[in-house]
PDB file of C-alpha atoms in Angstrom:
ATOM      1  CA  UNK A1150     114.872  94.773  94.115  1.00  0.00           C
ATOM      2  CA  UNK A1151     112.696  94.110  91.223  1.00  0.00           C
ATOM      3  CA  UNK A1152     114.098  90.593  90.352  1.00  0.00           C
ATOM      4  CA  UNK A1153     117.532  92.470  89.447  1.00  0.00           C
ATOM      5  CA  UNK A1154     119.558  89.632  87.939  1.00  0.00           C
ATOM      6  CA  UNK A1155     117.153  87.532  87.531  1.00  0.00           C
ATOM      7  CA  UNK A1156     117.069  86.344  83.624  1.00  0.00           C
ATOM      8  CA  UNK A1157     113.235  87.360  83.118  1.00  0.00           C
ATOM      9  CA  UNK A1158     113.170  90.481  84.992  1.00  0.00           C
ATOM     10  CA  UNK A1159     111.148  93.146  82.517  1.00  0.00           C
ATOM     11  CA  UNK A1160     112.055  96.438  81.000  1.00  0.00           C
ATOM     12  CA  UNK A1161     111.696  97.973  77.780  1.00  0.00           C
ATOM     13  CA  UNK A1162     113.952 100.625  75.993  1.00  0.00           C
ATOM     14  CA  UNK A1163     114.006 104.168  76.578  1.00  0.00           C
ATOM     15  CA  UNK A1164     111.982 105.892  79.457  1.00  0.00           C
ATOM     16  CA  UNK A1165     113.178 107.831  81.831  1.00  0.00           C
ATOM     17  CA  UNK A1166     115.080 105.351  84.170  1.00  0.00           C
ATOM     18  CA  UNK A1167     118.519 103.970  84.465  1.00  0.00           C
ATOM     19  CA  UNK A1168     120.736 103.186  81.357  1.00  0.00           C
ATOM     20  CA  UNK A1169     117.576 104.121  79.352  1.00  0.00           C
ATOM     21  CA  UNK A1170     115.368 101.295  80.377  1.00  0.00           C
ATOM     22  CA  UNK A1171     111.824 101.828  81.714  1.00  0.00           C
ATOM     23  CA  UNK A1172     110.976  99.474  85.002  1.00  0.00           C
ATOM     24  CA  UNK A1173     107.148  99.800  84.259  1.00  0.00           C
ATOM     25  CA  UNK A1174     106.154  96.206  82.752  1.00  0.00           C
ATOM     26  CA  UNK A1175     108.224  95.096  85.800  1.00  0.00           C
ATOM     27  CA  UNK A1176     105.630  96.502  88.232  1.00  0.00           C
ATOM     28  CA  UNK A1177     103.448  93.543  87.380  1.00  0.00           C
ATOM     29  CA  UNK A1178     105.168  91.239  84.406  1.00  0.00           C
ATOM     30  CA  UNK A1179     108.211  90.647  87.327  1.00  0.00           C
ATOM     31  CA  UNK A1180     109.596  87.755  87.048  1.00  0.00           C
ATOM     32  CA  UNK A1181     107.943  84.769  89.043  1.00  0.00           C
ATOM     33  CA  UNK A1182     110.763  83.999  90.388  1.00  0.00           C
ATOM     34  CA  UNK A1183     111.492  87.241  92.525  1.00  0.00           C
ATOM     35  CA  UNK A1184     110.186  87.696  96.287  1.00  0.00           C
ATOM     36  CA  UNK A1185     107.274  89.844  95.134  1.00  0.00           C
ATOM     37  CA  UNK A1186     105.949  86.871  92.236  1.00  0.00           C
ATOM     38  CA  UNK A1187     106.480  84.147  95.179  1.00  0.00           C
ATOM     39  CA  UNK A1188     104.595  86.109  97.791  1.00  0.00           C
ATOM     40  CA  UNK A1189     101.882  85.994  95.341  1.00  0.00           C
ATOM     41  CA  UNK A1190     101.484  82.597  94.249  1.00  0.00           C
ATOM     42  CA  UNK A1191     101.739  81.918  97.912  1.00  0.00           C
ATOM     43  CA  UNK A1192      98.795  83.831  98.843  1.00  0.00           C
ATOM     44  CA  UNK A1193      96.400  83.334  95.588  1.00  0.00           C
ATOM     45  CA  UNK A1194      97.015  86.545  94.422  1.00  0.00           C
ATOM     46  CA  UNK A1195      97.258  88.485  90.862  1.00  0.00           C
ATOM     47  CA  UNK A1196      99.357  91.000  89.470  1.00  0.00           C
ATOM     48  CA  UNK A1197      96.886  93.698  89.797  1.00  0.00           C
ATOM     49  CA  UNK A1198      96.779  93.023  93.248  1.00  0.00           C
ATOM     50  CA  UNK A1199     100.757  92.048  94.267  1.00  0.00           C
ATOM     51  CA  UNK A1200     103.201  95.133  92.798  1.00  0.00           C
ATOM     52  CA  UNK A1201     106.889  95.357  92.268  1.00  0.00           C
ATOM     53  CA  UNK A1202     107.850  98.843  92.529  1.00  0.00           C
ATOM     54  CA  UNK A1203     111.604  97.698  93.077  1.00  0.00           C
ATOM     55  CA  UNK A1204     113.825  99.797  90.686  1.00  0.00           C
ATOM     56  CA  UNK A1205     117.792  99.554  90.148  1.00  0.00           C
ATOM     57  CA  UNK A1206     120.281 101.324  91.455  1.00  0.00           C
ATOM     58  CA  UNK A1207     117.367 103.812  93.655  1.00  0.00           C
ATOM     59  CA  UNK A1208     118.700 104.737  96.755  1.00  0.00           C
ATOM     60  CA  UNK A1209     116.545 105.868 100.258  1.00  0.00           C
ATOM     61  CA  UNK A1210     116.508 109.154  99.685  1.00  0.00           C
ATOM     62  CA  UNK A1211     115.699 108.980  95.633  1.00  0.00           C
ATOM     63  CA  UNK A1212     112.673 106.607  97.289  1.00  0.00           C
ATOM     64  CA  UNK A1213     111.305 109.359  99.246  1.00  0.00           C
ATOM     65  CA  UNK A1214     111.339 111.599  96.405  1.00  0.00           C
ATOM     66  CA  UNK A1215     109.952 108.742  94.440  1.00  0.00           C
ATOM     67  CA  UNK A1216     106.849 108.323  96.826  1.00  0.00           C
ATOM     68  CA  UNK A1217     106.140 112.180  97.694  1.00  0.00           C
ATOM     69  CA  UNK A1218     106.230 113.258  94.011  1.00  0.00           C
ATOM     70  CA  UNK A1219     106.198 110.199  91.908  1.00  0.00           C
ATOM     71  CA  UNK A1220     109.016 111.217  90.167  1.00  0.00           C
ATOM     72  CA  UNK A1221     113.190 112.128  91.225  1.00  0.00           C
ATOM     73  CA  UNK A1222     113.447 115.736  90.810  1.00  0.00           C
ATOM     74  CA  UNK A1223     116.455 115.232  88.700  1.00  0.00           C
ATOM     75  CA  UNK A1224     119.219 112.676  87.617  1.00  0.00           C
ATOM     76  CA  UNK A1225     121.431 110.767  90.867  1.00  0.00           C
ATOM     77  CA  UNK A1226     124.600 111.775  88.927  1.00  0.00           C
ATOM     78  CA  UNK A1227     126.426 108.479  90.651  1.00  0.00           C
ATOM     79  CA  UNK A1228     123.864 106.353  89.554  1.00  0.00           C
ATOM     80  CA  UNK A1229     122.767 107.299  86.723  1.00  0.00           C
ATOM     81  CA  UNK A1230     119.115 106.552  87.630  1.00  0.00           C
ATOM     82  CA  UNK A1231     116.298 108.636  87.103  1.00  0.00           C
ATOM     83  CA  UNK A1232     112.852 107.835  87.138  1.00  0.00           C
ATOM     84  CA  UNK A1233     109.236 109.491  86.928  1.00  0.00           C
ATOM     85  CA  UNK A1234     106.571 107.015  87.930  1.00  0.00           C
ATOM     86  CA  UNK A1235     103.637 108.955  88.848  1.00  0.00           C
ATOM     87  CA  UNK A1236     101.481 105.925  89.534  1.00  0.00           C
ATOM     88  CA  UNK A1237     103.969 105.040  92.576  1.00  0.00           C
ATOM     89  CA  UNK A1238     101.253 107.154  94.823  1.00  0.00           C
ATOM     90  CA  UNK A1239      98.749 105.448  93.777  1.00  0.00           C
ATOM     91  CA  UNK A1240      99.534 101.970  94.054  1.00  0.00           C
ATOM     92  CA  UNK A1241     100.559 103.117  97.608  1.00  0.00           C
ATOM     93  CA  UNK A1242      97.438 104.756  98.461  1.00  0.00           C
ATOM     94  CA  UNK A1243      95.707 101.158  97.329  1.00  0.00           C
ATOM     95  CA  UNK A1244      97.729  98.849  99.739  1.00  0.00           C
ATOM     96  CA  UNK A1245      97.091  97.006 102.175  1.00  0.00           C
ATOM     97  CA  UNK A1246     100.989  95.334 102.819  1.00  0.00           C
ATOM     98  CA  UNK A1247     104.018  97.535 102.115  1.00  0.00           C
ATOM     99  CA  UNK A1248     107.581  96.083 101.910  1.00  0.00           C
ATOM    100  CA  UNK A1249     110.347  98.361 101.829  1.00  0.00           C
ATOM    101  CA  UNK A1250     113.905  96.914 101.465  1.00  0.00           C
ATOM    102  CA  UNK A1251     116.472 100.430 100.736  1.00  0.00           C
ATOM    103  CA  UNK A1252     119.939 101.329 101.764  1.00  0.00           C
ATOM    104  CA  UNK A1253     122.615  99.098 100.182  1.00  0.00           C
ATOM    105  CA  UNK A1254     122.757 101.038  97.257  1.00  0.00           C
ATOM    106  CA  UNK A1255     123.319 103.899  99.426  1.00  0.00           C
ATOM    107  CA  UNK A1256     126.840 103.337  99.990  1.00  0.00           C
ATOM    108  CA  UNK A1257     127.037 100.702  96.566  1.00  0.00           C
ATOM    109  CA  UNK A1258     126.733 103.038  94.132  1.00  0.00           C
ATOM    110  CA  UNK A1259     129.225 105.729  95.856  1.00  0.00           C
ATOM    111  CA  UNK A1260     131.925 103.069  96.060  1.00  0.00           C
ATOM    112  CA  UNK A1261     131.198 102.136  92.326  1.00  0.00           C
ATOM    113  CA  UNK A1262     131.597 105.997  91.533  1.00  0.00           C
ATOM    114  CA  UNK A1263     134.748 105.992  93.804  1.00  0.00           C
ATOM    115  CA  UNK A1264     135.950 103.088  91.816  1.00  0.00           C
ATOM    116  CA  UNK A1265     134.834 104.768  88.316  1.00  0.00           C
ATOM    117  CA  UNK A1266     137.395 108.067  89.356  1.00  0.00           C
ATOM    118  CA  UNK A1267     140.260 105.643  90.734  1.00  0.00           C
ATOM    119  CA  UNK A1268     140.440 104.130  87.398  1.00  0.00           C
ATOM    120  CA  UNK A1269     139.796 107.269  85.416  1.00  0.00           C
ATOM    121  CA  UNK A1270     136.417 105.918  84.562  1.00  0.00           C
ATOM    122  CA  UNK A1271     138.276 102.616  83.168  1.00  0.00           C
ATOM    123  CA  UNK A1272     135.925 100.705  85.115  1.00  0.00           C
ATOM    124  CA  UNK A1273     132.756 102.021  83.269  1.00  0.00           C
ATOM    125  CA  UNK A1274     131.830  98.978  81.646  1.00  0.00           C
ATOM    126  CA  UNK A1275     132.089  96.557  84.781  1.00  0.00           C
ATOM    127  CA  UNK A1276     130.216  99.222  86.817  1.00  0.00           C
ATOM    128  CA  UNK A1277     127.262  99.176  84.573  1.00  0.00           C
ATOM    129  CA  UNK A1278     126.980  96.088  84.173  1.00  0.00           C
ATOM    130  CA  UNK A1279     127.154  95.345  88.127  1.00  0.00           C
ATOM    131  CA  UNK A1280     124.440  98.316  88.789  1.00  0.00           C
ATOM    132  CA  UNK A1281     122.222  97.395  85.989  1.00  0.00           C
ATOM    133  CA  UNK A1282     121.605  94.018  87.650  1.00  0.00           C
ATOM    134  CA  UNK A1283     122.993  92.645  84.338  1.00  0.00           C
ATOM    135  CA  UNK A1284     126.197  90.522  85.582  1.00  0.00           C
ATOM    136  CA  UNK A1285     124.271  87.095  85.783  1.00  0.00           C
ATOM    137  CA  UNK A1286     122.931  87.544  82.009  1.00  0.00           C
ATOM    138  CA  UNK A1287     126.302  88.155  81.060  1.00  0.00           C
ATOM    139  CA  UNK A1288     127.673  84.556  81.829  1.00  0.00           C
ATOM    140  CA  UNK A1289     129.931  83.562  84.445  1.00  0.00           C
ATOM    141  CA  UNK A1290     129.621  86.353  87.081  1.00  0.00           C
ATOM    142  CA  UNK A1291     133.535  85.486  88.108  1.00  0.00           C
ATOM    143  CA  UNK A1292     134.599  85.305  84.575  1.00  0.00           C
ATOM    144  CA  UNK A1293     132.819  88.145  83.975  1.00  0.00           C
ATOM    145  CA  UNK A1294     134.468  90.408  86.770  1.00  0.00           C
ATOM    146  CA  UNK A1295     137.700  88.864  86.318  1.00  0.00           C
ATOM    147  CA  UNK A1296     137.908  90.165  82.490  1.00  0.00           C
ATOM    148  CA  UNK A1297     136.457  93.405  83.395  1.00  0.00           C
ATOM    149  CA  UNK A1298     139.486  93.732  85.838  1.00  0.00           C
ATOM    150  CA  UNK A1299     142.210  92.649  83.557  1.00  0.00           C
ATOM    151  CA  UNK A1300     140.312  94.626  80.235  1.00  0.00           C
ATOM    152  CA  UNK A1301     141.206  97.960  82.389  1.00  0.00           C
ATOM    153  CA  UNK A1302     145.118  97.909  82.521  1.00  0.00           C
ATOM    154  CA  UNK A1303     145.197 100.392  85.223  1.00  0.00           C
ATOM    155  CA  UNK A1304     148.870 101.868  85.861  1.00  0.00           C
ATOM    156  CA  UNK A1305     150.259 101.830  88.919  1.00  0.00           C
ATOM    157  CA  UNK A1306     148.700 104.887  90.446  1.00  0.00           C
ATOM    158  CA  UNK A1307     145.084 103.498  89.394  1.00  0.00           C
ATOM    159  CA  UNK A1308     146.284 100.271  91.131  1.00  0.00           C
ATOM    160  CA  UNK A1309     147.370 102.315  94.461  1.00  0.00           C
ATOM    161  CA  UNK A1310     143.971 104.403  93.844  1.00  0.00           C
ATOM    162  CA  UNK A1311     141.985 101.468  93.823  1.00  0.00           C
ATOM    163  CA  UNK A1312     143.910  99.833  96.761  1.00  0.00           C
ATOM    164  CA  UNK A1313     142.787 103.040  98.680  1.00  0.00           C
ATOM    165  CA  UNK A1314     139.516 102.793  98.021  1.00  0.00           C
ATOM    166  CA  UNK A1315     138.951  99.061  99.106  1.00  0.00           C
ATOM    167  CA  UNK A1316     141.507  99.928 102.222  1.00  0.00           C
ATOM    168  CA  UNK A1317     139.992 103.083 103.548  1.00  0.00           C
ATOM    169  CA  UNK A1318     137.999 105.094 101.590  1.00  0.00           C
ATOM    170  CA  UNK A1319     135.023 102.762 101.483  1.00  0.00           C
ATOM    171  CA  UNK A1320     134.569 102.657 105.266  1.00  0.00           C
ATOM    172  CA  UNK A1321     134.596 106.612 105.016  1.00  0.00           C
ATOM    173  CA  UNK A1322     131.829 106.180 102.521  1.00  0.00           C
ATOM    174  CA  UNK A1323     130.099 103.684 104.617  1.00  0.00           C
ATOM    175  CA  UNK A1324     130.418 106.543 107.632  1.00  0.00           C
ATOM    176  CA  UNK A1325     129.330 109.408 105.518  1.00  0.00           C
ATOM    177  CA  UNK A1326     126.079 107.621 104.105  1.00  0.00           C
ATOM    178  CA  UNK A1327     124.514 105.965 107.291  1.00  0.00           C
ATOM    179  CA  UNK A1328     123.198 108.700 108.286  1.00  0.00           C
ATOM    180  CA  UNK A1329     121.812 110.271 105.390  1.00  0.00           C
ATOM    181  CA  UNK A1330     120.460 106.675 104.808  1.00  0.00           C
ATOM    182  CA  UNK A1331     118.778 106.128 108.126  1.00  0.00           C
ATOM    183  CA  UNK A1332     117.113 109.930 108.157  1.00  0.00           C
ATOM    184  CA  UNK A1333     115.892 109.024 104.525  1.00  0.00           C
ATOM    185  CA  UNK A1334     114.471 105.259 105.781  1.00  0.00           C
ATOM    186  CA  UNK A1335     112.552 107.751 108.425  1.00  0.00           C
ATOM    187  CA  UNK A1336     110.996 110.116 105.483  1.00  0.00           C
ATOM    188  CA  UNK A1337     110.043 107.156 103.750  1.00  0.00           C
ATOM    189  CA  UNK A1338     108.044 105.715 105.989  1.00  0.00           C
ATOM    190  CA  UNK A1339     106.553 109.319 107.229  1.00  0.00           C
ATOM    191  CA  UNK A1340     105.542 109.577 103.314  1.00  0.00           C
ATOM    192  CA  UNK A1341     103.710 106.676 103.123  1.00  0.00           C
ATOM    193  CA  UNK A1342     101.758 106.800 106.212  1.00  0.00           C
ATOM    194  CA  UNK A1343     100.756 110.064 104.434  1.00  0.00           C
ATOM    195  CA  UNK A1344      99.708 108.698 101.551  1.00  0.00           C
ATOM    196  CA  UNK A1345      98.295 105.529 103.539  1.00  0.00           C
ATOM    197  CA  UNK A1346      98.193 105.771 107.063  1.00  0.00           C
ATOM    198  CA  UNK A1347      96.672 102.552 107.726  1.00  0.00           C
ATOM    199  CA  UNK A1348      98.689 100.167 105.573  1.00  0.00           C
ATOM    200  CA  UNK A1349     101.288  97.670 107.446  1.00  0.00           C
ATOM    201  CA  UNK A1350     104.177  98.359 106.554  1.00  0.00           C
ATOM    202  CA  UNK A1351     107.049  95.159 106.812  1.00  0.00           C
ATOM    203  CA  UNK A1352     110.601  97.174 107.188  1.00  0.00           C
ATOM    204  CA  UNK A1353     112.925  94.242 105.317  1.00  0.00           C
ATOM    205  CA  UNK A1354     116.143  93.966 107.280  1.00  0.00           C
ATOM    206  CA  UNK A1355     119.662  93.310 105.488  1.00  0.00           C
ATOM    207  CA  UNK A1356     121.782  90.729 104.205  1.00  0.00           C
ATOM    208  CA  UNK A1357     125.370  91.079 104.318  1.00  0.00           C
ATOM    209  CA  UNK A1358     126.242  89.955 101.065  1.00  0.00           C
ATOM    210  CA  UNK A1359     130.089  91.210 101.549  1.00  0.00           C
ATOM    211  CA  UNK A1360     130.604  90.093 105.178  1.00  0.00           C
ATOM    212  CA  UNK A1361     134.755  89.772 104.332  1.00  0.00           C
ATOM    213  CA  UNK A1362     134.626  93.760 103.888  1.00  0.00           C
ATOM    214  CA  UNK A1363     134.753  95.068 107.613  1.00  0.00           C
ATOM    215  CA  UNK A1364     133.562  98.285 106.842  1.00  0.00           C
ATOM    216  CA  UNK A1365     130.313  96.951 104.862  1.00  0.00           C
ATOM    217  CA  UNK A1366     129.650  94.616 107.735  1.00  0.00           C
ATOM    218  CA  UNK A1367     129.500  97.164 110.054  1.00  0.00           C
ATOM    219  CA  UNK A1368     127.370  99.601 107.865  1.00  0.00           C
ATOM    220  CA  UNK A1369     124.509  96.438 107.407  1.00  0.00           C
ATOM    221  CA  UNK A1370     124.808  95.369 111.491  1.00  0.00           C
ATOM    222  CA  UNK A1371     124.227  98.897 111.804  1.00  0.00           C
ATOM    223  CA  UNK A1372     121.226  99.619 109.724  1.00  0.00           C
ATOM    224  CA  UNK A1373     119.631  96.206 111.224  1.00  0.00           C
ATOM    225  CA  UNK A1374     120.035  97.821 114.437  1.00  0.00           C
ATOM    226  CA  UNK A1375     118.391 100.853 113.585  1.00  0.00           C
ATOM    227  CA  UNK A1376     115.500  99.228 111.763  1.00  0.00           C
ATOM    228  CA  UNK A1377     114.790  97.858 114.148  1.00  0.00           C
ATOM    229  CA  UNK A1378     113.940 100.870 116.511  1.00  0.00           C
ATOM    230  CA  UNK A1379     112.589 102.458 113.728  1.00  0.00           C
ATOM    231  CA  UNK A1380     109.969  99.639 113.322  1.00  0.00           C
ATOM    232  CA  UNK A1381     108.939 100.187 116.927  1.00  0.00           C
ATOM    233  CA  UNK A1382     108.683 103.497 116.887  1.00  0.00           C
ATOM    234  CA  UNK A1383     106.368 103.953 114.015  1.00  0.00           C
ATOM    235  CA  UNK A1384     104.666 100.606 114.946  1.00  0.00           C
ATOM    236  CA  UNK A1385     106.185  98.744 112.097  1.00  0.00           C
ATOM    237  CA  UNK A1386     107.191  94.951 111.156  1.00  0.00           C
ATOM    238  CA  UNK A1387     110.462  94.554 111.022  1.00  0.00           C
ATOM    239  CA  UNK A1388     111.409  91.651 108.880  1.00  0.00           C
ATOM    240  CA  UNK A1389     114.613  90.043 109.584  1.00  0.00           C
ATOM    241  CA  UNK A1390     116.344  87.943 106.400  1.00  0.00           C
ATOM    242  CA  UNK A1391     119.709  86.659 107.751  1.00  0.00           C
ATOM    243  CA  UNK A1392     119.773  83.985 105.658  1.00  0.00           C
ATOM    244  CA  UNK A1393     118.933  85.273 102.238  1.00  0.00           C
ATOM    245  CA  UNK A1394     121.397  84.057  99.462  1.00  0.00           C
ATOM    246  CA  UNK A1395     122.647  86.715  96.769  1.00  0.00           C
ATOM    247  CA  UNK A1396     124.594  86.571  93.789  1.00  0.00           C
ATOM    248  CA  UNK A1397     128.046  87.718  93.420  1.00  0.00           C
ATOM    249  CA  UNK A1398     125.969  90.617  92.183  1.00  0.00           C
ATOM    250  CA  UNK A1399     124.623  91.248  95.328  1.00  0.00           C
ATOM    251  CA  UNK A1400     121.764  90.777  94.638  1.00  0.00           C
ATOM    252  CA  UNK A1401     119.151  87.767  96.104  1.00  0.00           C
ATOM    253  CA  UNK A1402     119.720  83.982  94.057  1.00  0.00           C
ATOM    254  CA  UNK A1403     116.263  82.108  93.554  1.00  0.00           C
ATOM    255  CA  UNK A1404     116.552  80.514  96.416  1.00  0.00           C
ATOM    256  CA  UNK A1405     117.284  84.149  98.346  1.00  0.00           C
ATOM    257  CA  UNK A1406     113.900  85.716  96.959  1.00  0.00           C
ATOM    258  CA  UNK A1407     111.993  81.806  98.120  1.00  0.00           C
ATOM    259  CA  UNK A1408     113.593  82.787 101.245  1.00  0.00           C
ATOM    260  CA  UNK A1409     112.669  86.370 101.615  1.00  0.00           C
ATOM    261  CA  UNK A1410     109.201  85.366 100.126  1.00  0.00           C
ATOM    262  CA  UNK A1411     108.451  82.937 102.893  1.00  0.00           C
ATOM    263  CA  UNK A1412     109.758  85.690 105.347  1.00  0.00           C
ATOM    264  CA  UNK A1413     106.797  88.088 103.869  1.00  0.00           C
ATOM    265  CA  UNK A1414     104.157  85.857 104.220  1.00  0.00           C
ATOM    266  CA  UNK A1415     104.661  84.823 107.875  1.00  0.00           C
ATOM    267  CA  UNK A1416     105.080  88.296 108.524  1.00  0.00           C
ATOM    268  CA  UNK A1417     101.662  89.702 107.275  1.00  0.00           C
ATOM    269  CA  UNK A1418      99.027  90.680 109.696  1.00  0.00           C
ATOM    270  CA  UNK A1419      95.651  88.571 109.110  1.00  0.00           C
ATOM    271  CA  UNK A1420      93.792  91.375 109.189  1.00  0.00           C
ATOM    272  CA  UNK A1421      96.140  93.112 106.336  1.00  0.00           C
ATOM    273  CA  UNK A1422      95.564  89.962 103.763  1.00  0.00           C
TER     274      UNK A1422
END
């Protein structure tokens, strides 16, 4: 997650990442205040030694590519996200705890796309300032969406092509990615064993930050359900987080990340600390 909407969360300009912002003084300068700073301070530990690799908008299969190469062999077009972090390996290769939390932005960023071409890319500015993690910074989040909405002025048949898309075509998105999502949670955790076949590794579960959308509901039960097995098949530590708060931009509220921090720390092996 990488403290995504979180007001001290650390980039700099340029790179090679999304929107032309480099994640690398996030990896340690993260914000204090996200899961990964929390899990720290609760176990004495410094930044050299407590990483957030978290990047926006990265989806499960960009991750595998991400951990077997260090870098995405080229731009996710719906995203916008590329990134080329050779280091990733190595930080992997020098754990001792691995979290992985991947797979909402799976079927996020499609539906953002979906919305971008039922607009006819009106909805640019909203969706990259929702993907970015940026929505909190911007002021009210509501406020915020609200006058993205009404600064559009679709016409009817971006009205009826949006309708579509909350109606139906996001459950067919939801359908179409699962799969692609759960085969890439598989290669991720095949990668790192390769890289570092001792390390525990705690498989985060989902929250279901959109529980009124039936379709998204069903996609998170789902991928909880198949963690799940996944984590005993591969002898991981599955990490349930139910209860984790997030943001309107989906993404955790400080008291989500204390949450999901406290979660962590009760779920690391002795031996692993």
């Amino acid at each position: 997650m990488a403290g995504v909407g979180l007001a001290d969360v650390q980039y700099s300009a340029n790179g090679t990442s999304t929107y032309g912002v480099d994640m690398r003084p996030n990896f340690k300068g993260y914000s204090p205040d996200c899961y990964v700073g929390k899990v720290a301070s609760k176990l004495g530990l410094d930044r050299d030694h407590a990483i957030d690799l978290g990047l926006p908008a990265l989806t499960a299969p960009d991750l595998v590519d991400m951990i077997r190469d260090g870098k995405m062999p080229q731009m996710n077009m719906e995203s916008g996200c590329y990134y080329v972090y050779p280091e990733f390996q190595d930080y992997i290769r020098k754990a001792d705890v691995i979290s992985i939390q991947i797979g909402s932005n799976d079927a996020f960023v499609p539906c953002v796309a979906g919305l971008w071409n039922a607009t006819n890319h009106k909805s640019d500015a909203l969706a990259s300032i929702i993907l970015s993690g940026n929505l909190r910074s911007s002021g009210s989040a509501v406020s915020t969406i609200l006058k993205g909405i009404k600064d559009m002025e679709l016409t009817k048949e971006e009205k009826n092509a949006s309708w579509k898309l909350i109606t139906s075509d996001m459950a067919k998105i939801c359908d179409r990615i699962y799969p692609q999502t759960t085969s890439a949670l598989i290669s991720v955790v095949q990668e790192i064993r390769k890289l570092n076949p001792d390390v525990q590794i705690l498989l985060m579960g989902y929250t279901d930050p959109v529980p009124f959308i039936p379709c998204w509901h069903n996609y998170f039960r789902k991928l909880n359900k198949f963690e799940k097995q996944l984590a005993e098949t591969y002898d991981l530590t599955y990490v349930a987080i139910p209860k984790a708060k997030t943001d309107l931009d989906v993404h955790p509220t400080i008291q989500g990340h204390e949450y999901i921090a406290n979660k962590i720390v009760n779920a690391i092996d002795v031996k692993a600390e």
